[in-house]
Short mmCIF file of C-alpha atoms in Angstrom, two decimals:
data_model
loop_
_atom_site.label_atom_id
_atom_site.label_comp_id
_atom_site.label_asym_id
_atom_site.label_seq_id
_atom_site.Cartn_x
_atom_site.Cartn_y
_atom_site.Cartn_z
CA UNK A 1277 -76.08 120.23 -34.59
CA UNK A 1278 -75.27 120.90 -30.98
CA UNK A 1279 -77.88 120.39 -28.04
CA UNK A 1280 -77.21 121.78 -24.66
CA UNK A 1281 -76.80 119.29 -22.02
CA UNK A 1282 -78.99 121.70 -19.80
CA UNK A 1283 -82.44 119.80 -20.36
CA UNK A 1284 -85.23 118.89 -18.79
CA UNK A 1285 -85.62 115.03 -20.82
CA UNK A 1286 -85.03 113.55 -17.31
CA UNK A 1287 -88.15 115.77 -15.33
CA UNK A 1288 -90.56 114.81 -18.46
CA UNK A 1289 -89.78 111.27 -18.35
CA UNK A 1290 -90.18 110.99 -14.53
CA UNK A 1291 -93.76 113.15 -15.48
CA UNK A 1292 -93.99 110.59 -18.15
CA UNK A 1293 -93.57 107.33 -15.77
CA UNK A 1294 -95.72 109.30 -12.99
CA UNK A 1295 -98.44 109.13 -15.69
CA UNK A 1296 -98.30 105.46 -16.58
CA UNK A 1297 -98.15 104.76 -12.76
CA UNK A 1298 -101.44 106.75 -12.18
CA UNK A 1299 -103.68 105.65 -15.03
CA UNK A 1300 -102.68 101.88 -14.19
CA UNK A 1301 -103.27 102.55 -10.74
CA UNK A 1302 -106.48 104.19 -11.29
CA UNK A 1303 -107.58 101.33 -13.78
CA UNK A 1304 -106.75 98.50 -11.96
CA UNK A 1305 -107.67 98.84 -8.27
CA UNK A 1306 -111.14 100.26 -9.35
CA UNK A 1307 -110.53 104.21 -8.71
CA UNK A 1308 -112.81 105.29 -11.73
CA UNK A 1309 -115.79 103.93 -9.74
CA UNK A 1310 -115.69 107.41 -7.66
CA UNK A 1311 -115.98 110.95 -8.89
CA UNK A 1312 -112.13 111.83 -8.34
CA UNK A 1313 -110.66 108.77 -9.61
CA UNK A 1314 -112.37 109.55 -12.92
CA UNK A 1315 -111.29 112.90 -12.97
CA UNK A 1316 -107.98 112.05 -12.63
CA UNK A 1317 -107.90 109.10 -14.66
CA UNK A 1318 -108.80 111.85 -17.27
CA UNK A 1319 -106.41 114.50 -16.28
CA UNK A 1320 -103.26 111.49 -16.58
CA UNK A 1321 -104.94 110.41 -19.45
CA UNK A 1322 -104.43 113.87 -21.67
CA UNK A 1323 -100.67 113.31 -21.45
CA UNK A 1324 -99.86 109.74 -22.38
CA UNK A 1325 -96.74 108.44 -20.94
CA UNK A 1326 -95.55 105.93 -23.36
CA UNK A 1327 -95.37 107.97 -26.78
CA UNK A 1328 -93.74 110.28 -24.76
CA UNK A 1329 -91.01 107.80 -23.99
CA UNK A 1330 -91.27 106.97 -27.79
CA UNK A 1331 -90.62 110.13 -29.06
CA UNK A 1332 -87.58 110.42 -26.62
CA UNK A 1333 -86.00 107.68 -27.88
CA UNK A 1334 -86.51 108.96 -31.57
CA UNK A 1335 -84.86 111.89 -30.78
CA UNK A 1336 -82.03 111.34 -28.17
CA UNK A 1337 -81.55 107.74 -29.62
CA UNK A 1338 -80.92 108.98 -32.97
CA UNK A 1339 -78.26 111.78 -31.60
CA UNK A 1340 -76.60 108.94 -29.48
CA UNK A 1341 -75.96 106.99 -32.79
CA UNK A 1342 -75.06 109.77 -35.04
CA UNK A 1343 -72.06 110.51 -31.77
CA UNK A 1344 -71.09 107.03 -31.86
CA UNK A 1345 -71.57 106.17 -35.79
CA UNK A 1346 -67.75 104.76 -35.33
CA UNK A 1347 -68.20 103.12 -32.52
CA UNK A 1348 -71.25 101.31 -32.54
CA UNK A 1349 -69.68 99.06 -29.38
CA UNK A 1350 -70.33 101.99 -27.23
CA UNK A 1351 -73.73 102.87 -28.64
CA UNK A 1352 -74.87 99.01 -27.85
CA UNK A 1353 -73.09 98.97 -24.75
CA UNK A 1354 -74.35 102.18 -23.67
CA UNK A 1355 -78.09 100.93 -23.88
CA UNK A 1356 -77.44 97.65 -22.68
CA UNK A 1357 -76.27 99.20 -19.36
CA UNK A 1358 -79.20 101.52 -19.29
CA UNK A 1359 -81.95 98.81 -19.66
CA UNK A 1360 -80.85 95.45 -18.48
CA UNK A 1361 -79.28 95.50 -14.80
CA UNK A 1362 -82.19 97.23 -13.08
CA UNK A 1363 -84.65 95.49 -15.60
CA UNK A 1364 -82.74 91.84 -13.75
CA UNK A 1365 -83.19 93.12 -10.50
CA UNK A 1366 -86.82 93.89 -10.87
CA UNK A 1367 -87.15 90.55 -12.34
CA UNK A 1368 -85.76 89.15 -8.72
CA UNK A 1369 -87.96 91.90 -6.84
CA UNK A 1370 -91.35 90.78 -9.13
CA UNK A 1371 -90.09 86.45 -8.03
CA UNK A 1372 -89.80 87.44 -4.83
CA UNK A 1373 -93.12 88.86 -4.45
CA UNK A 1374 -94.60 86.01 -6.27
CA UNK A 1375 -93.29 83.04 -4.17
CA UNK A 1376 -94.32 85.63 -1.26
CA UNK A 1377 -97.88 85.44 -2.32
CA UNK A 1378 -97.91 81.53 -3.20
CA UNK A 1379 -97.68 81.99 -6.89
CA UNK A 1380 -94.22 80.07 -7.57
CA UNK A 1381 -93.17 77.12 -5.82
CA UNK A 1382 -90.93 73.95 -6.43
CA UNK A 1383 -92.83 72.06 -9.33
CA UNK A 1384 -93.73 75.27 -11.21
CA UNK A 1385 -90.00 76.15 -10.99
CA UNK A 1386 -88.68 73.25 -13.27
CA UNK A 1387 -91.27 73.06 -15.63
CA UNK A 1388 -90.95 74.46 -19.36
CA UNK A 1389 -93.27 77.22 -19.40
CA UNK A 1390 -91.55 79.00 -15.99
CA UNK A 1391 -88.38 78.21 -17.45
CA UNK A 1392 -89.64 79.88 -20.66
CA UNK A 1393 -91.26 82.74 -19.26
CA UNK A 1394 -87.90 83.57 -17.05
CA UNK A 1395 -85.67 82.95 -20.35
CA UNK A 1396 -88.36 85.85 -21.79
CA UNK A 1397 -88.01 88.28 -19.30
CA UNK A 1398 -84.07 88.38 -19.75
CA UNK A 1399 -84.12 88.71 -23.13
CA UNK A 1400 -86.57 90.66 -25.32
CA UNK A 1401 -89.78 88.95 -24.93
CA UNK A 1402 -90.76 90.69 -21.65
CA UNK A 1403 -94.72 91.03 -22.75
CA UNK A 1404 -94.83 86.70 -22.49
CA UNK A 1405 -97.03 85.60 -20.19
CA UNK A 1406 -97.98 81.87 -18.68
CA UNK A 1407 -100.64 80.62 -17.23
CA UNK A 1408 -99.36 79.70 -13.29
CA UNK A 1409 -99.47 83.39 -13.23
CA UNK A 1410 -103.06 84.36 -14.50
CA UNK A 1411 -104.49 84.79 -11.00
CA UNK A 1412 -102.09 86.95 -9.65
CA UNK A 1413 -102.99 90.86 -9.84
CA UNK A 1414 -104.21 91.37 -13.45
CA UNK A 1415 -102.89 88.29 -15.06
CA UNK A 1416 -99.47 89.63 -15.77
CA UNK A 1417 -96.61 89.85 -13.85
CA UNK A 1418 -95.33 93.35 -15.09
CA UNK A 1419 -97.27 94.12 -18.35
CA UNK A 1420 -95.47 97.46 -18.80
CA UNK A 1421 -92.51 96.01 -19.75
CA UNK A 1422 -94.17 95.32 -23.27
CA UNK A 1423 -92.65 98.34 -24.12
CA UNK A 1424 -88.92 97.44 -23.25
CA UNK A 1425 -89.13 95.14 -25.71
CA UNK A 1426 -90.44 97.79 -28.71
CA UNK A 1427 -87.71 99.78 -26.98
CA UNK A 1428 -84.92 96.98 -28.02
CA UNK A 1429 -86.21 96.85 -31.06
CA UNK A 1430 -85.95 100.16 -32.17
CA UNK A 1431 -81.98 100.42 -30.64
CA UNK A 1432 -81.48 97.56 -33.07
CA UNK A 1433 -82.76 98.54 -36.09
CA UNK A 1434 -81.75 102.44 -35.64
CA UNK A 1435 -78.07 101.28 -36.51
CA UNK A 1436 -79.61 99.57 -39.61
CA UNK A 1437 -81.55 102.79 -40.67
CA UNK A 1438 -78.17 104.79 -39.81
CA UNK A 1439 -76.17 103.22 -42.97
CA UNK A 1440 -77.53 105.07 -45.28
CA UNK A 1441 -78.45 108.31 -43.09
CA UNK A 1442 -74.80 108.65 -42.39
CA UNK A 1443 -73.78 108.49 -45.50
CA UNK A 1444 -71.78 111.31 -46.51
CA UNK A 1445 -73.91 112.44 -50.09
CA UNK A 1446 -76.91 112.16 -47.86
CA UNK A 1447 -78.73 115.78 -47.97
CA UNK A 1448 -80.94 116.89 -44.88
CA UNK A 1449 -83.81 116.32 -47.62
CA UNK A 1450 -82.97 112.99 -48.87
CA UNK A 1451 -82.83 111.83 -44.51
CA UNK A 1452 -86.08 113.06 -44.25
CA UNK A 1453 -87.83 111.56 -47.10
CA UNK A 1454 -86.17 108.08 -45.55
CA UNK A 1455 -87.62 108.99 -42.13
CA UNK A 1456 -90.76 109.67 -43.64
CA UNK A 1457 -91.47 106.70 -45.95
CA UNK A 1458 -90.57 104.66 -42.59
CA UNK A 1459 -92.89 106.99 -40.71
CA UNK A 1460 -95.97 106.16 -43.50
CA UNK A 1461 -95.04 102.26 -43.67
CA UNK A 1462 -95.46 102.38 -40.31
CA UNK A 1463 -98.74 103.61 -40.65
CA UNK A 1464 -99.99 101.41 -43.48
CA UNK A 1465 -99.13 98.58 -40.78
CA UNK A 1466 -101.08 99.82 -38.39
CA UNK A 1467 -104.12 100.26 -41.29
CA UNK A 1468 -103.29 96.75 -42.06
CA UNK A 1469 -103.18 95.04 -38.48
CA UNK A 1470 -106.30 96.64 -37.32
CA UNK A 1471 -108.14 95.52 -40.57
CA UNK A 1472 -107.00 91.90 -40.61
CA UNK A 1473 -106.83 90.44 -36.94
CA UNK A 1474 -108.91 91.59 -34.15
CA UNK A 1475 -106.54 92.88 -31.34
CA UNK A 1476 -108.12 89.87 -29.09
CA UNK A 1477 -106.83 87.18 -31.49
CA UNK A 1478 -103.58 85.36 -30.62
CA UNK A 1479 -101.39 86.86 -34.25
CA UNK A 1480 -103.26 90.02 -33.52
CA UNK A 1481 -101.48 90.50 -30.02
CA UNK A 1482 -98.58 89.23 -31.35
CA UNK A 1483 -98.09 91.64 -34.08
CA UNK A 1484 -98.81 94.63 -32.02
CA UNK A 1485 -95.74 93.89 -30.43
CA UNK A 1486 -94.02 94.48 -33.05
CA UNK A 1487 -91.81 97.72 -34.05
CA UNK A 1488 -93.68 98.41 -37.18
CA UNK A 1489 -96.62 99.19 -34.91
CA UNK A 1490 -94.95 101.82 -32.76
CA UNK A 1491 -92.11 102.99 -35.30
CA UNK A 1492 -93.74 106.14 -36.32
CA UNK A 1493 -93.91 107.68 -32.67
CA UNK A 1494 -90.17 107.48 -32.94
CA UNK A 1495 -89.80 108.65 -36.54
CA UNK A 1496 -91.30 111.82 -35.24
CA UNK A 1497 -88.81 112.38 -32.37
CA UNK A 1498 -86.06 111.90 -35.34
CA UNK A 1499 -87.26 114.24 -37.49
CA UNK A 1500 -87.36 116.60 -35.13
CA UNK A 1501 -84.32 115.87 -33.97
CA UNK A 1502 -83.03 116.21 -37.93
CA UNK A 1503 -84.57 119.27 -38.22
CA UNK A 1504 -84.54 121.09 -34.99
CA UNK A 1505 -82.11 124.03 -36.39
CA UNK A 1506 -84.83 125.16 -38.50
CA UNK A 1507 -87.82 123.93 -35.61
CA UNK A 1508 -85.76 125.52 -32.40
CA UNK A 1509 -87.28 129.07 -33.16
CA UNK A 1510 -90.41 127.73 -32.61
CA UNK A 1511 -89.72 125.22 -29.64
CA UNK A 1512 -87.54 126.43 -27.83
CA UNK A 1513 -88.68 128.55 -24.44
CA UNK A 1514 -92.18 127.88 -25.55
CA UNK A 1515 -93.47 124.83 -23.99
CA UNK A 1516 -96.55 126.07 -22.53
CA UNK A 1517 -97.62 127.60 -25.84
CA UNK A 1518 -97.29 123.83 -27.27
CA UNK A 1519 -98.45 122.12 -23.92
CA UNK A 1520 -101.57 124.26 -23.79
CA UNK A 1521 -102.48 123.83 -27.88
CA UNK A 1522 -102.20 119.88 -27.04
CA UNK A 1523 -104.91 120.01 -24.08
CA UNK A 1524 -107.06 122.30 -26.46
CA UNK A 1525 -106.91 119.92 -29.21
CA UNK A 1526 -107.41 116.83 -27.06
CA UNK A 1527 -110.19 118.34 -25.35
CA UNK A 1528 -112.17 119.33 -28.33
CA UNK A 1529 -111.77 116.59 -31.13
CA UNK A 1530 -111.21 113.74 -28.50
CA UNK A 1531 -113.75 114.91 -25.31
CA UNK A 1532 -116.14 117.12 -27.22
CA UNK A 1533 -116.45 115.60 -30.61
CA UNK A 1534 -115.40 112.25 -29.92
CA UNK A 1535 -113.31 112.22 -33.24
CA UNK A 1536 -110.30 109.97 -32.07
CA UNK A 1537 -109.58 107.45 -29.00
CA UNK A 1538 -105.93 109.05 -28.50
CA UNK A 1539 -102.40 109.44 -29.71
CA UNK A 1540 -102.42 105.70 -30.72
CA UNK A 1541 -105.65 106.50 -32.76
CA UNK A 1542 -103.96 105.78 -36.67
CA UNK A 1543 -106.55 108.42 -37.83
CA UNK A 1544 -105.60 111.37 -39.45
CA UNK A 1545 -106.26 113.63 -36.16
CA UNK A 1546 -104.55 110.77 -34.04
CA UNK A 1547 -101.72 111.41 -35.63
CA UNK A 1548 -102.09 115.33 -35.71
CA UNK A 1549 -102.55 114.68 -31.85
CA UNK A 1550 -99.29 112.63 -31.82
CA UNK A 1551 -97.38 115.54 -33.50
CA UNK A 1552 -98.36 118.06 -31.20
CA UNK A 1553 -97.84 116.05 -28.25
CA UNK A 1554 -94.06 115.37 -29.80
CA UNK A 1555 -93.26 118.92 -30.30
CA UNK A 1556 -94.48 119.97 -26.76
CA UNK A 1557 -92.66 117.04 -25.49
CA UNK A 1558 -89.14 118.79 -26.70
CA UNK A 1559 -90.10 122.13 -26.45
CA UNK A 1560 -90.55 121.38 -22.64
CA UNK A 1561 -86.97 119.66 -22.78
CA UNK A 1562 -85.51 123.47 -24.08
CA UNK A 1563 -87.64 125.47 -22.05
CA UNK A 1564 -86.82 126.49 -18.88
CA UNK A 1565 -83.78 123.87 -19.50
CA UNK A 1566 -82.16 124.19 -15.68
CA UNK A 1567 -85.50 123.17 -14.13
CA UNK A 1568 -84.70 119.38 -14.39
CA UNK A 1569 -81.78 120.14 -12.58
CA UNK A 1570 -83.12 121.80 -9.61
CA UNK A 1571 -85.96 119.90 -9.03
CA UNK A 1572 -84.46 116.33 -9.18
CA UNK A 1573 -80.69 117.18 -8.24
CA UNK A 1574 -79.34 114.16 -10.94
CA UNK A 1575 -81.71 111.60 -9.72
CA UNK A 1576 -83.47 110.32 -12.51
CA UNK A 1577 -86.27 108.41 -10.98
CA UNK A 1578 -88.47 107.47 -14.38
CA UNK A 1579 -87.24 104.03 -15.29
CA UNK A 1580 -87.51 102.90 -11.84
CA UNK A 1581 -90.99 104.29 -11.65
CA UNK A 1582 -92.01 101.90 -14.61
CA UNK A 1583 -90.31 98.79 -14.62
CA UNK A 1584 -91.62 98.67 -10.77
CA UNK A 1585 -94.80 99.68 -10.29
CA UNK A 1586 -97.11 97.20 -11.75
CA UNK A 1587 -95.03 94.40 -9.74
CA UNK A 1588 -96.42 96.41 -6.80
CA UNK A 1589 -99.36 96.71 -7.93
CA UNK A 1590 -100.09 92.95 -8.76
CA UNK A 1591 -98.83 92.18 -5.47
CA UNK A 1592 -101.55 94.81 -3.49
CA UNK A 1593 -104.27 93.78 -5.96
CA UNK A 1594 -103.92 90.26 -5.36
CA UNK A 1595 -104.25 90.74 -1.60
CA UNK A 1596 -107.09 93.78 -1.81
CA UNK A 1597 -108.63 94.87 -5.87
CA UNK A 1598 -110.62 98.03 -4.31
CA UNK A 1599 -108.92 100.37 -1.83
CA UNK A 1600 -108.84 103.71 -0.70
CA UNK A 1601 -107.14 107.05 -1.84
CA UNK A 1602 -105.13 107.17 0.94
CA UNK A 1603 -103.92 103.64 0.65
CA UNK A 1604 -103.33 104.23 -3.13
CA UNK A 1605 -101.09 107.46 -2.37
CA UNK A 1606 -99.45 105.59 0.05
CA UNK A 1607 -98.48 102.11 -2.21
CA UNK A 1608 -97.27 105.21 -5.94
CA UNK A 1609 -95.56 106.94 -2.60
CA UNK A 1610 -93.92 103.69 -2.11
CA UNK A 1611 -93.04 103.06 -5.59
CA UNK A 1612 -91.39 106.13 -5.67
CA UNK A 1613 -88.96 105.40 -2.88
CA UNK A 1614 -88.26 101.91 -4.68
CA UNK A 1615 -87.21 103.68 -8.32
CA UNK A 1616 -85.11 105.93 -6.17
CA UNK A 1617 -83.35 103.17 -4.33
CA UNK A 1618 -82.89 101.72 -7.97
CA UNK A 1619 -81.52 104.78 -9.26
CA UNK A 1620 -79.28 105.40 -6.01
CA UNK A 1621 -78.15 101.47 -6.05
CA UNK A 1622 -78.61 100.25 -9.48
CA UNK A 1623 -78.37 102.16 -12.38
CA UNK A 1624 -76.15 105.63 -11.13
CA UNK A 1625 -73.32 102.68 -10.32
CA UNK A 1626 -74.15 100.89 -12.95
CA UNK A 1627 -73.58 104.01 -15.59
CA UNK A 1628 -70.52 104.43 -13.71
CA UNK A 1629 -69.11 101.25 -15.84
CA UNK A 1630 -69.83 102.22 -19.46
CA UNK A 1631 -66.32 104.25 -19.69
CA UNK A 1632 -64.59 101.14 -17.81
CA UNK A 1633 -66.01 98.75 -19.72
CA UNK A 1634 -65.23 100.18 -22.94
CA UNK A 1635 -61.39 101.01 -22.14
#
């Protein structure tokens, strides 16, 4: 299969990152308490940012492992580069806003749970937590990042999946049936976690971490990455078509009917609602494909966007929990301008090493 590299995957996960940015925002400094922060809390909420990422990843991820099946150096290299030098300098900028508001200081510094926590954060535990830091914001440093570590995860297993995918006897069938069966195990997990630990408990929390949980968002984005030959005629140039049937269906069996939560909903019409949002999500990569371009010039702002803004966040909530519209637009306005200074400073150099570093 061949994909044009004119896409819009960089625009929808800056949309996507935009989301998770507002409904935190919204949530956390109290917005839902007036008319308009509800109604926007509910407009964000219809497109969920994070199985947007998800399904992505499922589908680019995949394609970058199929190009580098021989070269798996590159492929781990490759992602390394793209998650772990701006995720260490937001780690500096999230320290340096803690010892600014009092949070860290000389003691806490030497003892075994900071030591722990930091050891976390540059590794693949990002979602630990400790207790010196329970006061500050909403208890968690930068509780996003939760998802970096699914993220690694999935990059590390993929390979393991891709032995037997790449396999030359392997039929289009026969990888579909294996994405599938991974697709429904991850589903039976989910059946089983929410049926046998509360998601308060300790093993509970610990568990949802885990890539069993989120596996089948990604499992979509592969199969429709496997089969997107045969799905393109439908996809492709038709984004609003798929856009608009999502909002239809989430507005009617979620709003209306109340008949699932959302996309993480493990109920038959969650799911439906997960495959929708999927297929819109890369029908809007192949439609209008030089839009991305236009609008955003290169600059991919997305990952900046979330790794940085509940840092921000914390450090505003701490100091004032309600504040104004204005002073909200003002602090994601801000946030913006920091995940561009990443991009600009960070990660486009950054990128710029992959082809020296694997000379």
């Amino acid at each position: 299969m061949t994909f044009s590299r004119e896409n819009n995957f960089d625009l929808i996960r800056l949309v996507a990152a935009i989301q998770v940015m507002l409904f935190h925002g919204t949530t956390f400094f109290n917005l839902t308490n007036v008319d308009w922060g509800k109604d926007l809390q509910m407009t964000v909420y219809l497109m969920p940012g994070v199985p947007i990422f998800f399904t992505i990843s499922g589908f680019l991820i995949y394609q970058s492992v199929e190009r580098n099946r021989d070269k798996l150096k590159k492929y781990f290299v490759n992602r390394a580069l793209r998650i772990y030098p701006a995720l260490y300098v937001c780690l500096a900028f999230t320290i340096m806003l803690l010892l600014i508001s009092g949070y860290i200081y000389w003691p806490l510094v030497f003892s075994k749970s900071f030591l722990g926590w930091l050891a976390a954060q540059l590794s693949v535990f990002q979602f630990l937590k400790i207790p010196a830091f329970d006061n500050w914001g909403v208890g968690h440093p930068n509780g996003s990042l939760w998802s970096i570590s699914v993220e690694v995860q999935f990059y590390l297993i993929l390979p393991l999946m891709a032995l037997y995918l790449f396999k030359k006897d392997a039929s289009l069938t026969k990888k579909n049936l294996m994405i599938l069966g991974i697709l429904i195990l991850s589903v039976v997990y989910n059946i089983w976690l929410k049926n046998s630990y509360p998601e308060t408990s300790k093993i509970g929390k610990l568990l949802s971490l885990f890539i069993m949980k989120y596996l089948y968002f990604f499992c979509v984005g592969v199969l429709i990455y496997l089969n997107f030959d045969k799905l393109k005629r439908f996809l492709v140039g038709k984004a609003w078509i798929w856009i608009s049937v999502f909002i239809i269906y989430t507005v009617v069996f979620r709003n209306w009917l109340n008949l699932f939560e959302n996309v993480y909903d493990v109920s038959f019409l969650g799911i439906v609602a997960d495959l929708i949002l999927s297929l819109a999500t890369i029908s809007a990569a192949y439609s209008m494909p030089k839009l991305s371009g236009r609008l955003l010039n290169g600059n991919d702002l997305s990952y900046g966007i979330y790794i940085y803004h509940m840092p921000v966040f914390n450090y505003f909530y701490h100091r004032q929990p309600n504040i104004s519209i204005e002073k909200f637009i003002i602090i994601c306005l801000g946030i913006i301008f920091i995940a561009f200074l990443s991009w600009r400073v960070v990660e486009k150099n950054v990128l710029k090493l992959k082809s020296k570093i694997l000379t």
